[in-house]
Amino acid sequence: MTTNPGYQSNTNSVRYTPPSRIQQLQGQVDEVTDVMKNNLRLELERGGKLDDLEAKSDILNEGSRQFAIRSQKLKKKFWWKNVKMWILVCVVIAVIVIIIILASVLGKKKKN
């Protein structure tokens, strides 16, 4: 049995569809097909962009982790440097105070 594109068959009857209607339906099917192809292309591009974005995000995350580690080390390094400076300042002040006290005590002994 051959089928004629102008005829549509239901279970109980056969109905004639004019060629212009078939062409209109075919045009709509083609349009929907083009839209779906375009949507798939855009989705694939979007997926690739999301993969790139995820890779860049991972790189930034690793970079920020490294930055945090280095900044903590640097903070500790300068804290120790600051502690050493304060110890040195306290030692110098203590030496000056000791010299002043010894000078005043020795000056009083010489007067006596």
PDB file of C-alpha atoms in Angstrom, residues 47-87:
ATOM      1  CA  GLY A  47      28.513  23.751  28.729  1.00  0.00           C
ATOM      2  CA  GLY A  48      31.979  24.506  27.387  1.00  0.00           C
ATOM      3  CA  LYS A  49      31.894  27.960  28.926  1.00  0.00           C
ATOM      4  CA  LEU A  50      30.775  26.481  32.252  1.00  0.00           C
ATOM      5  CA  ASP A  51      33.670  24.020  32.113  1.00  0.00           C
ATOM      6  CA  ASP A  52      36.076  26.903  31.457  1.00  0.00           C
ATOM      7  CA  LEU A  53      34.521  28.899  34.273  1.00  0.00           C
ATOM      8  CA  GLU A  54      34.821  25.957  36.645  1.00  0.00           C
ATOM      9  CA  ALA A  55      38.498  25.499  35.727  1.00  0.00           C
ATOM     10  CA  LYS A  56      39.178  29.208  36.302  1.00  0.00           C
ATOM     11  CA  SER A  57      37.307  29.010  39.594  1.00  0.00           C
ATOM     12  CA  ASP A  58      39.476  26.092  40.700  1.00  0.00           C
ATOM     13  CA  ILE A  59      42.618  28.028  39.754  1.00  0.00           C
ATOM     14  CA  LEU A  60      41.433  31.076  41.706  1.00  0.00           C
ATOM     15  CA  ASN A  61      40.537  28.907  44.679  1.00  0.00           C
ATOM     16  CA  GLU A  62      43.996  27.337  44.714  1.00  0.00           C
ATOM     17  CA  GLY A  63      45.592  30.766  44.316  1.00  0.00           C
ATOM     18  CA  SER A  64      43.615  32.172  47.229  1.00  0.00           C
ATOM     19  CA  ARG A  65      44.585  29.183  49.387  1.00  0.00           C
ATOM     20  CA  GLN A  66      48.272  29.726  48.548  1.00  0.00           C
ATOM     21  CA  PHE A  67      47.872  33.445  49.272  1.00  0.00           C
ATOM     22  CA  ALA A  68      46.357  32.687  52.683  1.00  0.00           C
ATOM     23  CA  ILE A  69      49.219  30.313  53.547  1.00  0.00           C
ATOM     24  CA  ARG A  70      51.903  32.785  52.452  1.00  0.00           C
ATOM     25  CA  SER A  71      50.231  35.688  54.229  1.00  0.00           C
ATOM     26  CA  GLN A  72      50.106  33.687  57.485  1.00  0.00           C
ATOM     27  CA  LYS A  73      53.808  32.860  57.173  1.00  0.00           C
ATOM     28  CA  LEU A  74      54.633  36.491  56.427  1.00  0.00           C
ATOM     29  CA  LYS A  75      52.521  37.652  59.367  1.00  0.00           C
ATOM     30  CA  LYS A  76      54.359  35.261  61.683  1.00  0.00           C
ATOM     31  CA  LYS A  77      57.725  36.331  60.296  1.00  0.00           C
ATOM     32  CA  PHE A  78      57.054  40.033  60.918  1.00  0.00           C
ATOM     33  CA  TRP A  79      55.545  39.300  64.340  1.00  0.00           C
ATOM     34  CA  TRP A  80      58.818  37.650  65.387  1.00  0.00           C
ATOM     35  CA  LYS A  81      60.760  40.530  63.873  1.00  0.00           C
ATOM     36  CA  ASN A  82      58.641  42.949  65.914  1.00  0.00           C
ATOM     37  CA  VAL A  83      59.147  40.881  69.102  1.00  0.00           C
ATOM     38  CA  LYS A  84      62.924  40.892  68.556  1.00  0.00           C
ATOM     39  CA  MET A  85      62.853  44.672  68.073  1.00  0.00           C
ATOM     40  CA  TRP A  86      60.891  45.188  71.302  1.00  0.00           C
ATOM     41  CA  ILE A  87      63.307  42.929  73.193  1.00  0.00           C
TER      42      ILE A  87
END
